[in-house]
Amino acid sequence: MQARLETVDCPCCEGDGHRHWASENGYNAVKCAGCGTVYIRERPRAEDISAAARDGVHPTEDGTLDQRLHRQGWKVPFYAGIVRRFFEGEKGLSWLDVGAGNGEFVEAVQRALPDVQALGIDPMEVKVARAQQRGVPITAQTLEEVTGSYDVISIINVFSHIPDFQHFGGLIRARLKPGGSLFIETGNGGDLPSRADYPGELLLPDHLVFSGIEQMKQTLGRLGFGRVEHWSRRTDHPLWAAKQLVKSTLKGKPKVFVPWTRQFRTVFYRAYLDG
């Protein structure tokens, strides 16, 4: 059974013009006619989104979508390389990872920048407990509960889960030191004309918003991040194609995926706070 729903306009430009883009788990994603952002127009209410973020379980028309995923160790060396790409040589940073989950990104920051003071927060207690058992400094907090200020705040694959990024981004800005950086990883779903260009499941309604590169820059600019660097990474490599074939075969609908043909990218942003 679905959660109670509310209807919202585009979270990027606040326009109400849209066209249908995709359906999944009883939810519809639409593409904004004005800026191109893809989002769920009829979505769970804010309090239900918060509850699902804490519990990791989202009601759908077919039952539930369980996102209480376990640690993926391969992410640590992968993200360590990404952190070095953007922050190599920077010393003594204080770093807060928001939506830290099982702690892979915090571990990666510690590996890439040994003198960093890194910690993470996440509202899902089951993931926080797993991270703490490994000695990773993560606490079960929301961003509203965080005190202090940081040189860097990161949100890794978190943007698409946030129903109101102007509010959330304001909370981040208030917790950054002058000249601090917001570091983001998310997809470029808003740049894709068709659902067919998006790899894998959309995971609606866990994912609420799919931004494109220019939409993200506009959003960050409105929040006071005057300079934004970005780097895009392909995901449609041969290993991905092989995995998709296996997944589709296990579901009884085998489908061949051709590598190096999709427009989807994973995008990393480093946004610098003005002043």
PDB file of C-alpha atoms in Angstrom:
ATOM      1  CA  MET A   1       0.000   0.000   0.000  1.00  0.00           C
ATOM      2  CA  GLN A   2       1.379   3.409  -0.988  1.00  0.00           C
ATOM      3  CA  ALA A   3       2.072   6.179   1.472  1.00  0.00           C
ATOM      4  CA  ARG A   4      -0.184   9.238   1.587  1.00  0.00           C
ATOM      5  CA  LEU A   5       0.656  11.482  -1.343  1.00  0.00           C
ATOM      6  CA  GLU A   6       1.114  15.178  -1.999  1.00  0.00           C
ATOM      7  CA  THR A   7       1.460  16.977  -5.341  1.00  0.00           C
ATOM      8  CA  VAL A   8       4.482  19.220  -5.898  1.00  0.00           C
ATOM      9  CA  ASP A   9       5.823  21.420  -8.692  1.00  0.00           C
ATOM     10  CA  CYS A  10       9.338  21.161 -10.094  1.00  0.00           C
ATOM     11  CA  PRO A  11      11.851  21.255  -7.207  1.00  0.00           C
ATOM     12  CA  CYS A  12      14.372  23.107  -9.404  1.00  0.00           C
ATOM     13  CA  CYS A  13      12.429  25.879 -11.188  1.00  0.00           C
ATOM     14  CA  GLU A  14       9.021  25.534  -9.453  1.00  0.00           C
ATOM     15  CA  GLY A  15       7.278  25.207 -12.817  1.00  0.00           C
ATOM     16  CA  ASP A  16       4.159  23.057 -13.117  1.00  0.00           C
ATOM     17  CA  GLY A  17       4.417  22.115 -16.806  1.00  0.00           C
ATOM     18  CA  HIS A  18       5.554  18.532 -17.278  1.00  0.00           C
ATOM     19  CA  ARG A  19       5.335  15.343 -19.317  1.00  0.00           C
ATOM     20  CA  HIS A  20       5.314  11.718 -18.221  1.00  0.00           C
ATOM     21  CA  TRP A  21       8.826  10.222 -18.169  1.00  0.00           C
ATOM     22  CA  ALA A  22       8.611   6.872 -16.328  1.00  0.00           C
ATOM     23  CA  SER A  23       6.548   4.707 -13.988  1.00  0.00           C
ATOM     24  CA  GLU A  24       7.845   2.356 -11.313  1.00  0.00           C
ATOM     25  CA  ASN A  25       6.494   0.825  -8.094  1.00  0.00           C
ATOM     26  CA  GLY A  26       3.174   2.617  -8.564  1.00  0.00           C
ATOM     27  CA  TYR A  27       4.780   6.070  -8.838  1.00  0.00           C
ATOM     28  CA  ASN A  28       5.168   8.329 -11.864  1.00  0.00           C
ATOM     29  CA  ALA A  29       8.259  10.383 -12.662  1.00  0.00           C
ATOM     30  CA  VAL A  30       7.685  13.447 -14.845  1.00  0.00           C
ATOM     31  CA  LYS A  31      10.072  15.692 -16.758  1.00  0.00           C
ATOM     32  CA  CYS A  32       9.710  19.425 -16.159  1.00  0.00           C
ATOM     33  CA  ALA A  33       8.750  21.277 -19.341  1.00  0.00           C
ATOM     34  CA  GLY A  34      10.704  24.327 -18.188  1.00  0.00           C
ATOM     35  CA  CYS A  35      14.107  23.133 -16.949  1.00  0.00           C
ATOM     36  CA  GLY A  36      14.122  19.398 -17.684  1.00  0.00           C
ATOM     37  CA  THR A  37      14.412  18.128 -14.111  1.00  0.00           C
ATOM     38  CA  VAL A  38      12.857  14.693 -13.590  1.00  0.00           C
ATOM     39  CA  TYR A  39      10.887  14.270 -10.377  1.00  0.00           C
ATOM     40  CA  ILE A  40       7.988  12.492  -8.708  1.00  0.00           C
ATOM     41  CA  ARG A  41       5.084  14.936  -8.927  1.00  0.00           C
ATOM     42  CA  GLU A  42       2.693  12.948  -6.711  1.00  0.00           C
ATOM     43  CA  ARG A  43       5.008  11.803  -3.971  1.00  0.00           C
ATOM     44  CA  PRO A  44       4.857  10.688  -0.330  1.00  0.00           C
ATOM     45  CA  ARG A  45       4.338  13.479   2.192  1.00  0.00           C
ATOM     46  CA  ALA A  46       7.385  15.008   3.876  1.00  0.00           C
ATOM     47  CA  GLU A  47       6.844  13.218   7.185  1.00  0.00           C
ATOM     48  CA  ASP A  48       6.581   9.864   5.408  1.00  0.00           C
ATOM     49  CA  ILE A  49       9.749  10.556   3.423  1.00  0.00           C
ATOM     50  CA  SER A  50      11.571  11.269   6.712  1.00  0.00           C
ATOM     51  CA  ALA A  51      10.202   8.090   8.296  1.00  0.00           C
ATOM     52  CA  ALA A  52      11.334   5.999   5.323  1.00  0.00           C
ATOM     53  CA  ALA A  53      14.810   7.563   5.530  1.00  0.00           C
ATOM     54  CA  ARG A  54      15.020   6.433   9.156  1.00  0.00           C
ATOM     55  CA  ASP A  55      13.611   2.946   8.565  1.00  0.00           C
ATOM     56  CA  GLY A  56      14.974   2.239   5.089  1.00  0.00           C
ATOM     57  CA  VAL A  57      11.625   0.857   3.933  1.00  0.00           C
ATOM     58  CA  HIS A  58       9.347   2.600   1.413  1.00  0.00           C
ATOM     59  CA  PRO A  59       5.736   1.508   0.822  1.00  0.00           C
ATOM     60  CA  THR A  60       4.787   0.804  -2.806  1.00  0.00           C
ATOM     61  CA  GLU A  61       1.678  -0.509  -4.516  1.00  0.00           C
ATOM     62  CA  ASP A  62       3.246  -3.989  -4.577  1.00  0.00           C
ATOM     63  CA  GLY A  63       4.527  -4.060  -1.002  1.00  0.00           C
ATOM     64  CA  THR A  64       7.737  -2.354   0.080  1.00  0.00           C
ATOM     65  CA  LEU A  65      11.070  -1.175  -1.306  1.00  0.00           C
ATOM     66  CA  ASP A  66      13.780  -2.142   1.195  1.00  0.00           C
ATOM     67  CA  GLN A  67      16.901   0.042   1.076  1.00  0.00           C
ATOM     68  CA  ARG A  68      18.647  -1.228   4.213  1.00  0.00           C
ATOM     69  CA  LEU A  69      21.627  -2.234   2.111  1.00  0.00           C
ATOM     70  CA  HIS A  70      24.841  -3.718   3.497  1.00  0.00           C
ATOM     71  CA  ARG A  71      28.353  -2.324   3.242  1.00  0.00           C
ATOM     72  CA  GLN A  72      30.043  -2.577  -0.155  1.00  0.00           C
ATOM     73  CA  GLY A  73      33.779  -2.735   0.420  1.00  0.00           C
ATOM     74  CA  TRP A  74      34.754  -1.948  -3.187  1.00  0.00           C
ATOM     75  CA  LYS A  75      33.470   1.594  -2.668  1.00  0.00           C
ATOM     76  CA  VAL A  76      36.291   2.505  -0.291  1.00  0.00           C
ATOM     77  CA  PRO A  77      39.232   2.389  -2.760  1.00  0.00           C
ATOM     78  CA  PHE A  78      37.004   3.713  -5.557  1.00  0.00           C
ATOM     79  CA  TYR A  79      35.926   6.789  -3.601  1.00  0.00           C
ATOM     80  CA  ALA A  80      39.427   7.290  -2.197  1.00  0.00           C
ATOM     81  CA  GLY A  81      40.561   7.845  -5.781  1.00  0.00           C
ATOM     82  CA  ILE A  82      37.741  10.320  -6.386  1.00  0.00           C
ATOM     83  CA  VAL A  83      38.599  12.271  -3.232  1.00  0.00           C
ATOM     84  CA  ARG A  84      42.252  12.489  -4.286  1.00  0.00           C
ATOM     85  CA  ARG A  85      41.169  13.799  -7.694  1.00  0.00           C
ATOM     86  CA  PHE A  86      39.387  16.780  -6.121  1.00  0.00           C
ATOM     87  CA  PHE A  87      41.275  17.337  -2.832  1.00  0.00           C
ATOM     88  CA  GLU A  88      44.853  16.070  -3.340  1.00  0.00           C
ATOM     89  CA  GLY A  89      47.334  18.057  -1.251  1.00  0.00           C
ATOM     90  CA  GLU A  90      44.791  19.814   0.974  1.00  0.00           C
ATOM     91  CA  LYS A  91      45.686  19.509   4.647  1.00  0.00           C
ATOM     92  CA  GLY A  92      43.828  19.500   7.944  1.00  0.00           C
ATOM     93  CA  LEU A  93      40.306  19.526   6.553  1.00  0.00           C
ATOM     94  CA  SER A  94      37.283  19.044   8.763  1.00  0.00           C
ATOM     95  CA  TRP A  95      34.784  16.936   6.800  1.00  0.00           C
ATOM     96  CA  LEU A  96      31.154  15.968   7.386  1.00  0.00           C
ATOM     97  CA  ASP A  97      29.519  13.290   5.235  1.00  0.00           C
ATOM     98  CA  VAL A  98      25.718  13.578   5.272  1.00  0.00           C
ATOM     99  CA  GLY A  99      23.769  10.407   4.552  1.00  0.00           C
ATOM    100  CA  ALA A 100      26.857   8.343   5.317  1.00  0.00           C
ATOM    101  CA  GLY A 101      25.020   5.008   5.398  1.00  0.00           C
ATOM    102  CA  ASN A 102      27.379   2.131   6.162  1.00  0.00           C
ATOM    103  CA  GLY A 103      30.381   4.459   6.154  1.00  0.00           C
ATOM    104  CA  GLU A 104      32.213   3.568   2.953  1.00  0.00           C
ATOM    105  CA  PHE A 105      32.738   7.186   1.919  1.00  0.00           C
ATOM    106  CA  VAL A 106      33.986   8.266   5.344  1.00  0.00           C
ATOM    107  CA  GLU A 107      36.489   5.398   5.192  1.00  0.00           C
ATOM    108  CA  ALA A 108      37.515   6.565   1.722  1.00  0.00           C
ATOM    109  CA  VAL A 109      38.111  10.139   2.904  1.00  0.00           C
ATOM    110  CA  GLN A 110      40.230   8.850   5.786  1.00  0.00           C
ATOM    111  CA  ARG A 111      42.258   6.720   3.381  1.00  0.00           C
ATOM    112  CA  ALA A 112      42.773   9.469   0.804  1.00  0.00           C
ATOM    113  CA  LEU A 113      43.501  12.295   3.272  1.00  0.00           C
ATOM    114  CA  PRO A 114      45.121  10.783   6.374  1.00  0.00           C
ATOM    115  CA  ASP A 115      45.116  14.009   8.414  1.00  0.00           C
ATOM    116  CA  VAL A 116      41.444  14.814   7.769  1.00  0.00           C
ATOM    117  CA  GLN A 117      38.953  15.043  10.625  1.00  0.00           C
ATOM    118  CA  ALA A 118      36.095  13.116   9.014  1.00  0.00           C
ATOM    119  CA  LEU A 119      32.798  11.991  10.445  1.00  0.00           C
ATOM    120  CA  GLY A 120      29.423  11.038   9.068  1.00  0.00           C
ATOM    121  CA  ILE A 121      25.769  11.244   9.984  1.00  0.00           C
ATOM    122  CA  ASP A 122      22.818   9.156   8.872  1.00  0.00           C
ATOM    123  CA  PRO A 123      19.255   8.848  10.188  1.00  0.00           C
ATOM    124  CA  MET A 124      19.099   5.061   9.609  1.00  0.00           C
ATOM    125  CA  GLU A 125      20.193   3.462  12.882  1.00  0.00           C
ATOM    126  CA  VAL A 126      20.743  -0.022  11.415  1.00  0.00           C
ATOM    127  CA  LYS A 127      23.404   1.324   9.023  1.00  0.00           C
ATOM    128  CA  VAL A 128      24.969   3.531  11.690  1.00  0.00           C
ATOM    129  CA  ALA A 129      25.297   0.530  14.011  1.00  0.00           C
ATOM    130  CA  ARG A 130      27.103  -1.452  11.307  1.00  0.00           C
ATOM    131  CA  ALA A 131      29.523   1.415  10.690  1.00  0.00           C
ATOM    132  CA  GLN A 132      30.206   1.908  14.388  1.00  0.00           C
ATOM    133  CA  GLN A 133      30.998  -1.799  14.757  1.00  0.00           C
ATOM    134  CA  ARG A 134      33.768  -1.238  12.226  1.00  0.00           C
ATOM    135  CA  GLY A 135      35.042   1.800  14.129  1.00  0.00           C
ATOM    136  CA  VAL A 136      33.850   4.298  11.523  1.00  0.00           C
ATOM    137  CA  PRO A 137      32.899   7.655  13.153  1.00  0.00           C
ATOM    138  CA  ILE A 138      29.215   7.893  12.203  1.00  0.00           C
ATOM    139  CA  THR A 139      26.285   8.941  14.375  1.00  0.00           C
ATOM    140  CA  ALA A 140      22.505   8.652  13.953  1.00  0.00           C
ATOM    141  CA  GLN A 141      21.735  12.326  13.432  1.00  0.00           C
ATOM    142  CA  THR A 142      19.912  14.560  11.025  1.00  0.00           C
ATOM    143  CA  LEU A 143      21.563  17.625   9.517  1.00  0.00           C
ATOM    144  CA  GLU A 144      19.339  19.868  11.658  1.00  0.00           C
ATOM    145  CA  GLU A 145      20.930  18.361  14.777  1.00  0.00           C
ATOM    146  CA  VAL A 146      24.529  19.005  13.694  1.00  0.00           C
ATOM    147  CA  THR A 147      26.499  21.737  15.439  1.00  0.00           C
ATOM    148  CA  GLY A 148      29.880  23.129  14.477  1.00  0.00           C
ATOM    149  CA  SER A 149      31.264  24.106  11.080  1.00  0.00           C
ATOM    150  CA  TYR A 150      33.247  22.222   8.459  1.00  0.00           C
ATOM    151  CA  ASP A 151      35.617  22.806   5.561  1.00  0.00           C
ATOM    152  CA  VAL A 152      33.822  20.208   3.448  1.00  0.00           C
ATOM    153  CA  ILE A 153      30.346  18.699   3.577  1.00  0.00           C
ATOM    154  CA  SER A 154      29.621  15.798   1.237  1.00  0.00           C
ATOM    155  CA  ILE A 155      26.395  14.215   0.035  1.00  0.00           C
ATOM    156  CA  ILE A 156      27.154  11.054  -1.925  1.00  0.00           C
ATOM    157  CA  ASN A 157      24.154   9.724  -3.838  1.00  0.00           C
ATOM    158  CA  VAL A 158      21.916  11.664  -1.461  1.00  0.00           C
ATOM    159  CA  PHE A 159      20.659  14.531  -3.650  1.00  0.00           C
ATOM    160  CA  SER A 160      17.944  12.456  -5.336  1.00  0.00           C
ATOM    161  CA  HIS A 161      16.462  11.509  -1.942  1.00  0.00           C
ATOM    162  CA  ILE A 162      15.929  15.104  -0.776  1.00  0.00           C
ATOM    163  CA  PRO A 163      12.415  16.541  -1.258  1.00  0.00           C
ATOM    164  CA  ASP A 164      13.390  20.214  -0.738  1.00  0.00           C
ATOM    165  CA  PHE A 165      17.006  20.908  -1.605  1.00  0.00           C
ATOM    166  CA  GLN A 166      16.712  24.674  -1.160  1.00  0.00           C
ATOM    167  CA  HIS A 167      15.941  24.098   2.516  1.00  0.00           C
ATOM    168  CA  PHE A 168      18.465  21.267   2.859  1.00  0.00           C
ATOM    169  CA  GLY A 169      21.130  23.246   1.035  1.00  0.00           C
ATOM    170  CA  GLY A 170      20.545  26.179   3.370  1.00  0.00           C
ATOM    171  CA  LEU A 171      21.262  23.883   6.322  1.00  0.00           C
ATOM    172  CA  ILE A 172      24.486  22.773   4.639  1.00  0.00           C
ATOM    173  CA  ARG A 173      25.535  26.358   3.898  1.00  0.00           C
ATOM    174  CA  ALA A 174      25.020  27.333   7.542  1.00  0.00           C
ATOM    175  CA  ARG A 175      27.394  24.550   8.623  1.00  0.00           C
ATOM    176  CA  LEU A 176      30.188  25.330   6.171  1.00  0.00           C
ATOM    177  CA  LYS A 177      33.121  27.551   7.037  1.00  0.00           C
ATOM    178  CA  PRO A 178      33.608  30.652   4.838  1.00  0.00           C
ATOM    179  CA  GLY A 179      34.968  29.472   1.515  1.00  0.00           C
ATOM    180  CA  GLY A 180      34.071  25.866   2.336  1.00  0.00           C
ATOM    181  CA  SER A 181      33.036  23.252  -0.205  1.00  0.00           C
ATOM    182  CA  LEU A 182      29.989  21.105  -0.849  1.00  0.00           C
ATOM    183  CA  PHE A 183      30.930  17.819  -2.540  1.00  0.00           C
ATOM    184  CA  ILE A 184      28.174  15.941  -4.379  1.00  0.00           C
ATOM    185  CA  GLU A 185      27.773  12.737  -6.316  1.00  0.00           C
ATOM    186  CA  THR A 186      24.561  12.159  -8.252  1.00  0.00           C
ATOM    187  CA  GLY A 187      23.429  11.076 -11.718  1.00  0.00           C
ATOM    188  CA  ASN A 188      22.501  13.299 -14.654  1.00  0.00           C
ATOM    189  CA  GLY A 189      18.948  11.946 -14.947  1.00  0.00           C
ATOM    190  CA  GLY A 190      17.569  15.395 -15.738  1.00  0.00           C
ATOM    191  CA  ASP A 191      19.695  15.485 -18.906  1.00  0.00           C
ATOM    192  CA  LEU A 192      18.138  12.317 -20.304  1.00  0.00           C
ATOM    193  CA  PRO A 193      15.290  12.713 -22.792  1.00  0.00           C
ATOM    194  CA  SER A 194      14.073   9.153 -22.257  1.00  0.00           C
ATOM    195  CA  ARG A 195      13.767   6.643 -19.432  1.00  0.00           C
ATOM    196  CA  ALA A 196      15.506   4.173 -21.755  1.00  0.00           C
ATOM    197  CA  ASP A 197      18.746   6.114 -21.254  1.00  0.00           C
ATOM    198  CA  TYR A 198      18.720   5.541 -17.476  1.00  0.00           C
ATOM    199  CA  PRO A 199      20.576   2.401 -16.309  1.00  0.00           C
ATOM    200  CA  GLY A 200      18.802  -0.005 -13.992  1.00  0.00           C
ATOM    201  CA  GLU A 201      15.903   0.729 -11.688  1.00  0.00           C
ATOM    202  CA  LEU A 202      14.827   4.243 -10.705  1.00  0.00           C
ATOM    203  CA  LEU A 203      14.033   3.048  -7.160  1.00  0.00           C
ATOM    204  CA  LEU A 204      10.929   5.218  -6.843  1.00  0.00           C
ATOM    205  CA  PRO A 205       9.950   6.587  -4.329  1.00  0.00           C
ATOM    206  CA  ASP A 206      13.310   6.306  -2.530  1.00  0.00           C
ATOM    207  CA  HIS A 207      14.599   8.543  -5.323  1.00  0.00           C
ATOM    208  CA  LEU A 208      12.492  11.678  -5.699  1.00  0.00           C
ATOM    209  CA  VAL A 209      14.480  14.029  -7.955  1.00  0.00           C
ATOM    210  CA  PHE A 210      16.842  13.472 -10.903  1.00  0.00           C
ATOM    211  CA  SER A 211      18.847  16.569 -11.813  1.00  0.00           C
ATOM    212  CA  GLY A 212      20.960  17.429 -14.843  1.00  0.00           C
ATOM    213  CA  ILE A 213      24.280  19.258 -14.813  1.00  0.00           C
ATOM    214  CA  GLU A 214      22.989  22.743 -15.645  1.00  0.00           C
ATOM    215  CA  GLN A 215      20.030  22.357 -13.288  1.00  0.00           C
ATOM    216  CA  MET A 216      22.423  21.394 -10.503  1.00  0.00           C
ATOM    217  CA  LYS A 217      24.609  24.427 -11.165  1.00  0.00           C
ATOM    218  CA  GLN A 218      21.548  26.689 -11.072  1.00  0.00           C
ATOM    219  CA  THR A 219      20.397  25.136  -7.802  1.00  0.00           C
ATOM    220  CA  LEU A 220      23.825  25.565  -6.216  1.00  0.00           C
ATOM    221  CA  GLY A 221      24.119  29.124  -7.495  1.00  0.00           C
ATOM    222  CA  ARG A 222      20.879  30.109  -5.788  1.00  0.00           C
ATOM    223  CA  LEU A 223      22.333  28.757  -2.549  1.00  0.00           C
ATOM    224  CA  GLY A 224      25.436  30.951  -2.766  1.00  0.00           C
ATOM    225  CA  PHE A 225      27.907  28.538  -4.350  1.00  0.00           C
ATOM    226  CA  GLY A 226      29.440  30.780  -6.969  1.00  0.00           C
ATOM    227  CA  ARG A 227      32.032  28.401  -8.412  1.00  0.00           C
ATOM    228  CA  VAL A 228      31.168  24.810  -9.294  1.00  0.00           C
ATOM    229  CA  GLU A 229      33.579  22.224 -10.685  1.00  0.00           C
ATOM    230  CA  HIS A 230      32.221  18.983 -12.081  1.00  0.00           C
ATOM    231  CA  TRP A 231      33.518  15.734 -13.524  1.00  0.00           C
ATOM    232  CA  SER A 232      31.368  13.151 -15.307  1.00  0.00           C
ATOM    233  CA  ARG A 233      32.005   9.419 -15.335  1.00  0.00           C
ATOM    234  CA  ARG A 234      30.495   6.813 -17.650  1.00  0.00           C
ATOM    235  CA  THR A 235      28.816   3.785 -16.094  1.00  0.00           C
ATOM    236  CA  ASP A 236      27.796   1.835 -19.231  1.00  0.00           C
ATOM    237  CA  HIS A 237      30.996  -0.219 -19.424  1.00  0.00           C
ATOM    238  CA  PRO A 238      31.114  -3.907 -20.498  1.00  0.00           C
ATOM    239  CA  LEU A 239      30.948  -5.190 -16.901  1.00  0.00           C
ATOM    240  CA  TRP A 240      27.782  -3.151 -16.364  1.00  0.00           C
ATOM    241  CA  ALA A 241      26.277  -4.616 -19.545  1.00  0.00           C
ATOM    242  CA  ALA A 242      27.082  -8.149 -18.396  1.00  0.00           C
ATOM    243  CA  LYS A 243      25.521  -7.541 -14.974  1.00  0.00           C
ATOM    244  CA  GLN A 244      22.359  -6.132 -16.558  1.00  0.00           C
ATOM    245  CA  LEU A 245      22.054  -9.231 -18.744  1.00  0.00           C
ATOM    246  CA  VAL A 246      22.353 -11.477 -15.688  1.00  0.00           C
ATOM    247  CA  LYS A 247      19.782  -9.454 -13.739  1.00  0.00           C
ATOM    248  CA  SER A 248      17.282  -9.442 -16.575  1.00  0.00           C
ATOM    249  CA  THR A 249      17.774 -13.183 -17.115  1.00  0.00           C
ATOM    250  CA  LEU A 250      17.140 -13.922 -13.426  1.00  0.00           C
ATOM    251  CA  LYS A 251      13.871 -11.984 -13.742  1.00  0.00           C
ATOM    252  CA  GLY A 252      12.856 -14.176 -16.666  1.00  0.00           C
ATOM    253  CA  LYS A 253      13.193 -11.385 -19.245  1.00  0.00           C
ATOM    254  CA  PRO A 254      16.715 -11.639 -20.679  1.00  0.00           C
ATOM    255  CA  LYS A 255      17.839  -8.467 -22.431  1.00  0.00           C
ATOM    256  CA  VAL A 256      21.118  -7.612 -24.125  1.00  0.00           C
ATOM    257  CA  PHE A 257      22.664  -4.257 -23.156  1.00  0.00           C
ATOM    258  CA  VAL A 258      25.218  -2.640 -25.462  1.00  0.00           C
ATOM    259  CA  PRO A 259      28.092  -0.893 -23.615  1.00  0.00           C
ATOM    260  CA  TRP A 260      29.285   2.647 -24.332  1.00  0.00           C
ATOM    261  CA  THR A 261      25.933   3.737 -25.822  1.00  0.00           C
ATOM    262  CA  ARG A 262      24.052   5.384 -22.912  1.00  0.00           C
ATOM    263  CA  GLN A 263      23.818   9.109 -22.171  1.00  0.00           C
ATOM    264  CA  PHE A 264      23.703   8.535 -18.424  1.00  0.00           C
ATOM    265  CA  ARG A 265      26.660   9.726 -16.350  1.00  0.00           C
ATOM    266  CA  THR A 266      27.576   9.780 -12.687  1.00  0.00           C
ATOM    267  CA  VAL A 267      28.583  13.368 -11.919  1.00  0.00           C
ATOM    268  CA  PHE A 268      30.794  14.652  -9.106  1.00  0.00           C
ATOM    269  CA  TYR A 269      30.540  18.330  -8.143  1.00  0.00           C
ATOM    270  CA  ARG A 270      32.714  20.471  -5.918  1.00  0.00           C
ATOM    271  CA  ALA A 271      30.865  23.699  -5.158  1.00  0.00           C
ATOM    272  CA  TYR A 272      32.654  26.546  -3.371  1.00  0.00           C
ATOM    273  CA  LEU A 273      30.734  28.750  -0.951  1.00  0.00           C
ATOM    274  CA  ASP A 274      31.073  32.443  -1.766  1.00  0.00           C
ATOM    275  CA  GLY A 275      32.884  34.497   0.830  1.00  0.00           C
TER     276      GLY A 275
END
